[in-house]
Amino acid sequence: LAVSGAALLTLMDRLQEAQVLYRDTGGTHAVALASPDGRVFIPAEDVGRHNAMDKVIGRAVFTRQDLTRMVALLSGRISFEMVLKCVRAGIPMLAAVSAPTTMALELAQELNLTTVGFVREQRLNIYTHPKRVIEA
């Protein structure tokens, strides 16, 4: 999997557009699974970010998507639990609008997961396994 920084910013914008419940309530988290080109885009919202991640993984499995060719997008921070969910599902990259925790980064480094945080305002920070983020 290889994703450009520009594509990550575009995909994160799409995640924000998909947050219908959040706009109405201000009380939900959003997660999406997407192909680097954006042709596949599976969003979900839930009160709990872990539930939103479970929803998108379930939808992707149900529609027979190749999770090894997807990026997970989060509306919040990168926690070690979200890292584990991605690794267990075979998702190679996790990008978020907010910060990662130290424990999440240590685990992501050990388990070969690319993590990208602060994906917003035309910038991003690559924390682990940067080889999957390319210039385009």
PDB file of N, CA and C in Angstrom, residues 3-5 7-9 11-12 15 30-33 53 70-78 82-83 86 91-100 113-120 124-127 133:
ATOM      1  N   VAL A   3       0.201   5.593  -0.224  1.00  0.00           N
ATOM      2  CA  VAL A   3      -0.783   6.670  -0.260  1.00  0.00           C
ATOM      3  C   VAL A   3      -0.032   7.994  -0.212  1.00  0.00           C
ATOM      4  N   SER A   4      -0.429   8.929  -1.052  1.00  0.00           N
ATOM      5  CA  SER A   4       0.211  10.239  -1.008  1.00  0.00           C
ATOM      6  C   SER A   4      -0.361  11.066   0.137  1.00  0.00           C
ATOM      7  N   GLY A   5       0.419  12.021   0.590  1.00  0.00           N
ATOM      8  CA  GLY A   5      -0.055  12.932   1.617  1.00  0.00           C
ATOM      9  C   GLY A   5      -1.285  13.695   1.147  1.00  0.00           C
ATOM     10  N   ALA A   7      -3.548  12.671  -0.943  1.00  0.00           N
ATOM     11  CA  ALA A   7      -4.697  11.758  -0.913  1.00  0.00           C
ATOM     12  C   ALA A   7      -5.214  11.595   0.514  1.00  0.00           C
ATOM     13  N   LEU A   8      -4.318  11.515   1.489  1.00  0.00           N
ATOM     14  CA  LEU A   8      -4.757  11.404   2.885  1.00  0.00           C
ATOM     15  C   LEU A   8      -5.560  12.627   3.307  1.00  0.00           C
ATOM     16  N   LEU A   9      -5.122  13.802   2.907  1.00  0.00           N
ATOM     17  CA  LEU A   9      -5.855  15.023   3.240  1.00  0.00           C
ATOM     18  C   LEU A   9      -7.242  15.028   2.591  1.00  0.00           C
ATOM     19  N   LEU A  11      -8.987  12.343   1.671  1.00  0.00           N
ATOM     20  CA  LEU A  11      -9.796  11.314   2.326  1.00  0.00           C
ATOM     21  C   LEU A  11     -10.289  11.794   3.692  1.00  0.00           C
ATOM     22  N   MET A  12      -9.452  12.520   4.418  1.00  0.00           N
ATOM     23  CA  MET A  12      -9.876  13.036   5.718  1.00  0.00           C
ATOM     24  C   MET A  12     -10.992  14.072   5.547  1.00  0.00           C
ATOM     25  N   LEU A  15     -14.116  12.165   5.184  1.00  0.00           N
ATOM     26  CA  LEU A  15     -14.592  11.662   6.467  1.00  0.00           C
ATOM     27  C   LEU A  15     -15.392  12.748   7.182  1.00  0.00           C
ATOM     28  N   ALA A  30     -16.193   9.302  14.190  1.00  0.00           N
ATOM     29  CA  ALA A  30     -16.309   8.742  12.844  1.00  0.00           C
ATOM     30  C   ALA A  30     -15.038   7.988  12.492  1.00  0.00           C
ATOM     31  N   VAL A  31     -15.222   6.929  11.717  1.00  0.00           N
ATOM     32  CA  VAL A  31     -14.125   6.143  11.175  1.00  0.00           C
ATOM     33  C   VAL A  31     -14.509   5.809   9.742  1.00  0.00           C
ATOM     34  N   ALA A  32     -13.520   5.757   8.874  1.00  0.00           N
ATOM     35  CA  ALA A  32     -13.766   5.295   7.510  1.00  0.00           C
ATOM     36  C   ALA A  32     -12.621   4.398   7.083  1.00  0.00           C
ATOM     37  N   LEU A  33     -12.929   3.474   6.214  1.00  0.00           N
ATOM     38  CA  LEU A  33     -11.915   2.704   5.511  1.00  0.00           C
ATOM     39  C   LEU A  33     -11.991   3.150   4.058  1.00  0.00           C
ATOM     40  N   MET A  53     -15.114   1.835  14.460  1.00  0.00           N
ATOM     41  CA  MET A  53     -14.088   1.033  13.776  1.00  0.00           C
ATOM     42  C   MET A  53     -14.613  -0.374  13.505  1.00  0.00           C
ATOM     43  N   MET A  70      -6.248  -0.887   2.193  1.00  0.00           N
ATOM     44  CA  MET A  70      -7.087   0.200   2.699  1.00  0.00           C
ATOM     45  C   MET A  70      -6.331   1.017   3.749  1.00  0.00           C
ATOM     46  N   VAL A  71      -6.810   2.236   3.933  1.00  0.00           N
ATOM     47  CA  VAL A  71      -6.330   3.092   5.005  1.00  0.00           C
ATOM     48  C   VAL A  71      -7.509   3.365   5.938  1.00  0.00           C
ATOM     49  N   ALA A  72      -7.259   3.323   7.233  1.00  0.00           N
ATOM     50  CA  ALA A  72      -8.291   3.662   8.221  1.00  0.00           C
ATOM     51  C   ALA A  72      -8.130   5.131   8.586  1.00  0.00           C
ATOM     52  N   LEU A  73      -9.258   5.831   8.650  1.00  0.00           N
ATOM     53  CA  LEU A  73      -9.290   7.259   8.963  1.00  0.00           C
ATOM     54  C   LEU A  73     -10.091   7.467  10.234  1.00  0.00           C
ATOM     55  N   LEU A  74      -9.557   8.241  11.169  1.00  0.00           N
ATOM     56  CA  LEU A  74     -10.213   8.464  12.460  1.00  0.00           C
ATOM     57  C   LEU A  74     -10.505   9.937  12.664  1.00  0.00           C
ATOM     58  N   SER A  75     -11.645  10.224  13.296  1.00  0.00           N
ATOM     59  CA  SER A  75     -11.993  11.606  13.620  1.00  0.00           C
ATOM     60  C   SER A  75     -11.347  12.077  14.922  1.00  0.00           C
ATOM     61  N   GLY A  76     -10.716  11.180  15.645  1.00  0.00           N
ATOM     62  CA  GLY A  76     -10.122  11.532  16.930  1.00  0.00           C
ATOM     63  C   GLY A  76      -8.659  11.148  17.005  1.00  0.00           C
ATOM     64  N   ARG A  77      -8.227  10.757  18.197  1.00  0.00           N
ATOM     65  CA  ARG A  77      -6.821  10.418  18.396  1.00  0.00           C
ATOM     66  C   ARG A  77      -6.556   8.946  18.077  1.00  0.00           C
ATOM     67  N   ILE A  78      -5.291   8.635  17.922  1.00  0.00           N
ATOM     68  CA  ILE A  78      -4.858   7.256  17.670  1.00  0.00           C
ATOM     69  C   ILE A  78      -4.500   6.624  19.011  1.00  0.00           C
ATOM     70  N   MET A  82      -7.037   1.202  18.816  1.00  0.00           N
ATOM     71  CA  MET A  82      -7.313   1.391  17.386  1.00  0.00           C
ATOM     72  C   MET A  82      -6.182   0.802  16.541  1.00  0.00           C
ATOM     73  N   VAL A  83      -4.966   0.908  17.043  1.00  0.00           N
ATOM     74  CA  VAL A  83      -3.828   0.278  16.373  1.00  0.00           C
ATOM     75  C   VAL A  83      -4.041  -1.230  16.321  1.00  0.00           C
ATOM     76  N   CYS A  86      -6.672  -2.297  13.749  1.00  0.00           N
ATOM     77  CA  CYS A  86      -6.162  -2.241  12.384  1.00  0.00           C
ATOM     78  C   CYS A  86      -5.241  -3.417  12.081  1.00  0.00           C
ATOM     79  N   ILE A  91      -5.162  -4.064   8.168  1.00  0.00           N
ATOM     80  CA  ILE A  91      -5.107  -2.712   7.603  1.00  0.00           C
ATOM     81  C   ILE A  91      -3.706  -2.144   7.858  1.00  0.00           C
ATOM     82  N   PRO A  92      -2.998  -1.703   6.817  1.00  0.00           N
ATOM     83  CA  PRO A  92      -1.603  -1.296   6.993  1.00  0.00           C
ATOM     84  C   PRO A  92      -1.368   0.152   7.413  1.00  0.00           C
ATOM     85  N   MET A  93      -2.408   1.011   7.351  1.00  0.00           N
ATOM     86  CA  MET A  93      -2.209   2.422   7.650  1.00  0.00           C
ATOM     87  C   MET A  93      -3.392   2.985   8.432  1.00  0.00           C
ATOM     88  N   LEU A  94      -3.065   3.801   9.425  1.00  0.00           N
ATOM     89  CA  LEU A  94      -4.064   4.446  10.271  1.00  0.00           C
ATOM     90  C   LEU A  94      -3.747   5.938  10.306  1.00  0.00           C
ATOM     91  N   ALA A  95      -4.702   6.750   9.875  1.00  0.00           N
ATOM     92  CA  ALA A  95      -4.529   8.199   9.848  1.00  0.00           C
ATOM     93  C   ALA A  95      -5.624   8.848  10.680  1.00  0.00           C
ATOM     94  N   ALA A  96      -5.262   9.916  11.376  1.00  0.00           N
ATOM     95  CA  ALA A  96      -6.230  10.562  12.267  1.00  0.00           C
ATOM     96  C   ALA A  96      -6.095  12.077  12.199  1.00  0.00           C
ATOM     97  N   VAL A  97      -7.172  12.727  12.548  1.00  0.00           N
ATOM     98  CA  VAL A  97      -7.199  14.182  12.585  1.00  0.00           C
ATOM     99  C   VAL A  97      -6.482  14.717  13.832  1.00  0.00           C
ATOM    100  N   SER A  98      -6.229  13.858  14.804  1.00  0.00           N
ATOM    101  CA  SER A  98      -5.653  14.277  16.072  1.00  0.00           C
ATOM    102  C   SER A  98      -4.338  13.540  16.349  1.00  0.00           C
ATOM    103  N   ALA A  99      -3.928  13.546  17.599  1.00  0.00           N
ATOM    104  CA  ALA A  99      -2.631  13.013  18.021  1.00  0.00           C
ATOM    105  C   ALA A  99      -2.675  11.525  18.329  1.00  0.00           C
ATOM    106  N   PRO A 100      -1.525  10.874  18.263  1.00  0.00           N
ATOM    107  CA  PRO A 100      -1.414   9.492  18.742  1.00  0.00           C
ATOM    108  C   PRO A 100      -0.938   9.480  20.185  1.00  0.00           C
ATOM    109  N   LEU A 113       2.672  -1.002  11.463  1.00  0.00           N
ATOM    110  CA  LEU A 113       1.523  -0.192  11.051  1.00  0.00           C
ATOM    111  C   LEU A 113       1.995   1.245  10.830  1.00  0.00           C
ATOM    112  N   THR A 114       1.651   1.804   9.684  1.00  0.00           N
ATOM    113  CA  THR A 114       1.941   3.209   9.424  1.00  0.00           C
ATOM    114  C   THR A 114       0.919   4.060  10.160  1.00  0.00           C
ATOM    115  N   THR A 115       1.394   5.030  10.936  1.00  0.00           N
ATOM    116  CA  THR A 115       0.486   5.938  11.633  1.00  0.00           C
ATOM    117  C   THR A 115       0.771   7.366  11.186  1.00  0.00           C
ATOM    118  N   VAL A 116      -0.325   8.103  10.944  1.00  0.00           N
ATOM    119  CA  VAL A 116      -0.232   9.489  10.500  1.00  0.00           C
ATOM    120  C   VAL A 116      -1.223  10.291  11.328  1.00  0.00           C
ATOM    121  N   GLY A 117      -0.745  11.327  11.986  1.00  0.00           N
ATOM    122  CA  GLY A 117      -1.612  12.126  12.830  1.00  0.00           C
ATOM    123  C   GLY A 117      -1.704  13.566  12.364  1.00  0.00           C
ATOM    124  N   PHE A 118      -2.615  14.290  12.967  1.00  0.00           N
ATOM    125  CA  PHE A 118      -2.859  15.701  12.641  1.00  0.00           C
ATOM    126  C   PHE A 118      -3.074  15.913  11.143  1.00  0.00           C
ATOM    127  N   VAL A 119      -3.842  15.017  10.533  1.00  0.00           N
ATOM    128  CA  VAL A 119      -4.142  15.123   9.099  1.00  0.00           C
ATOM    129  C   VAL A 119      -5.246  16.165   8.945  1.00  0.00           C
ATOM    130  N   ARG A 120      -4.816  17.412   8.775  1.00  0.00           N
ATOM    131  CA  ARG A 120      -5.754  18.530   8.662  1.00  0.00           C
ATOM    132  C   ARG A 120      -4.996  19.786   8.247  1.00  0.00           C
ATOM    133  N   LEU A 124       0.321  17.127   7.794  1.00  0.00           N
ATOM    134  CA  LEU A 124       0.193  15.850   8.498  1.00  0.00           C
ATOM    135  C   LEU A 124       1.533  15.482   9.097  1.00  0.00           C
ATOM    136  N   ASN A 125       1.491  14.626  10.100  1.00  0.00           N
ATOM    137  CA  ASN A 125       2.705  14.114  10.747  1.00  0.00           C
ATOM    138  C   ASN A 125       2.735  12.606  10.576  1.00  0.00           C
ATOM    139  N   ILE A 126       3.810  12.108  10.005  1.00  0.00           N
ATOM    140  CA  ILE A 126       3.995  10.663   9.843  1.00  0.00           C
ATOM    141  C   ILE A 126       4.840  10.181  11.022  1.00  0.00           C
ATOM    142  N   TYR A 127       4.323   9.201  11.758  1.00  0.00           N
ATOM    143  CA  TYR A 127       4.996   8.755  12.973  1.00  0.00           C
ATOM    144  C   TYR A 127       5.725   7.424  12.819  1.00  0.00           C
ATOM    145  N   VAL A 133       3.757   6.302   2.898  1.00  0.00           N
ATOM    146  CA  VAL A 133       3.286   7.631   2.525  1.00  0.00           C
ATOM    147  C   VAL A 133       4.241   8.182   1.487  1.00  0.00           C
TER     148      VAL A 133
END
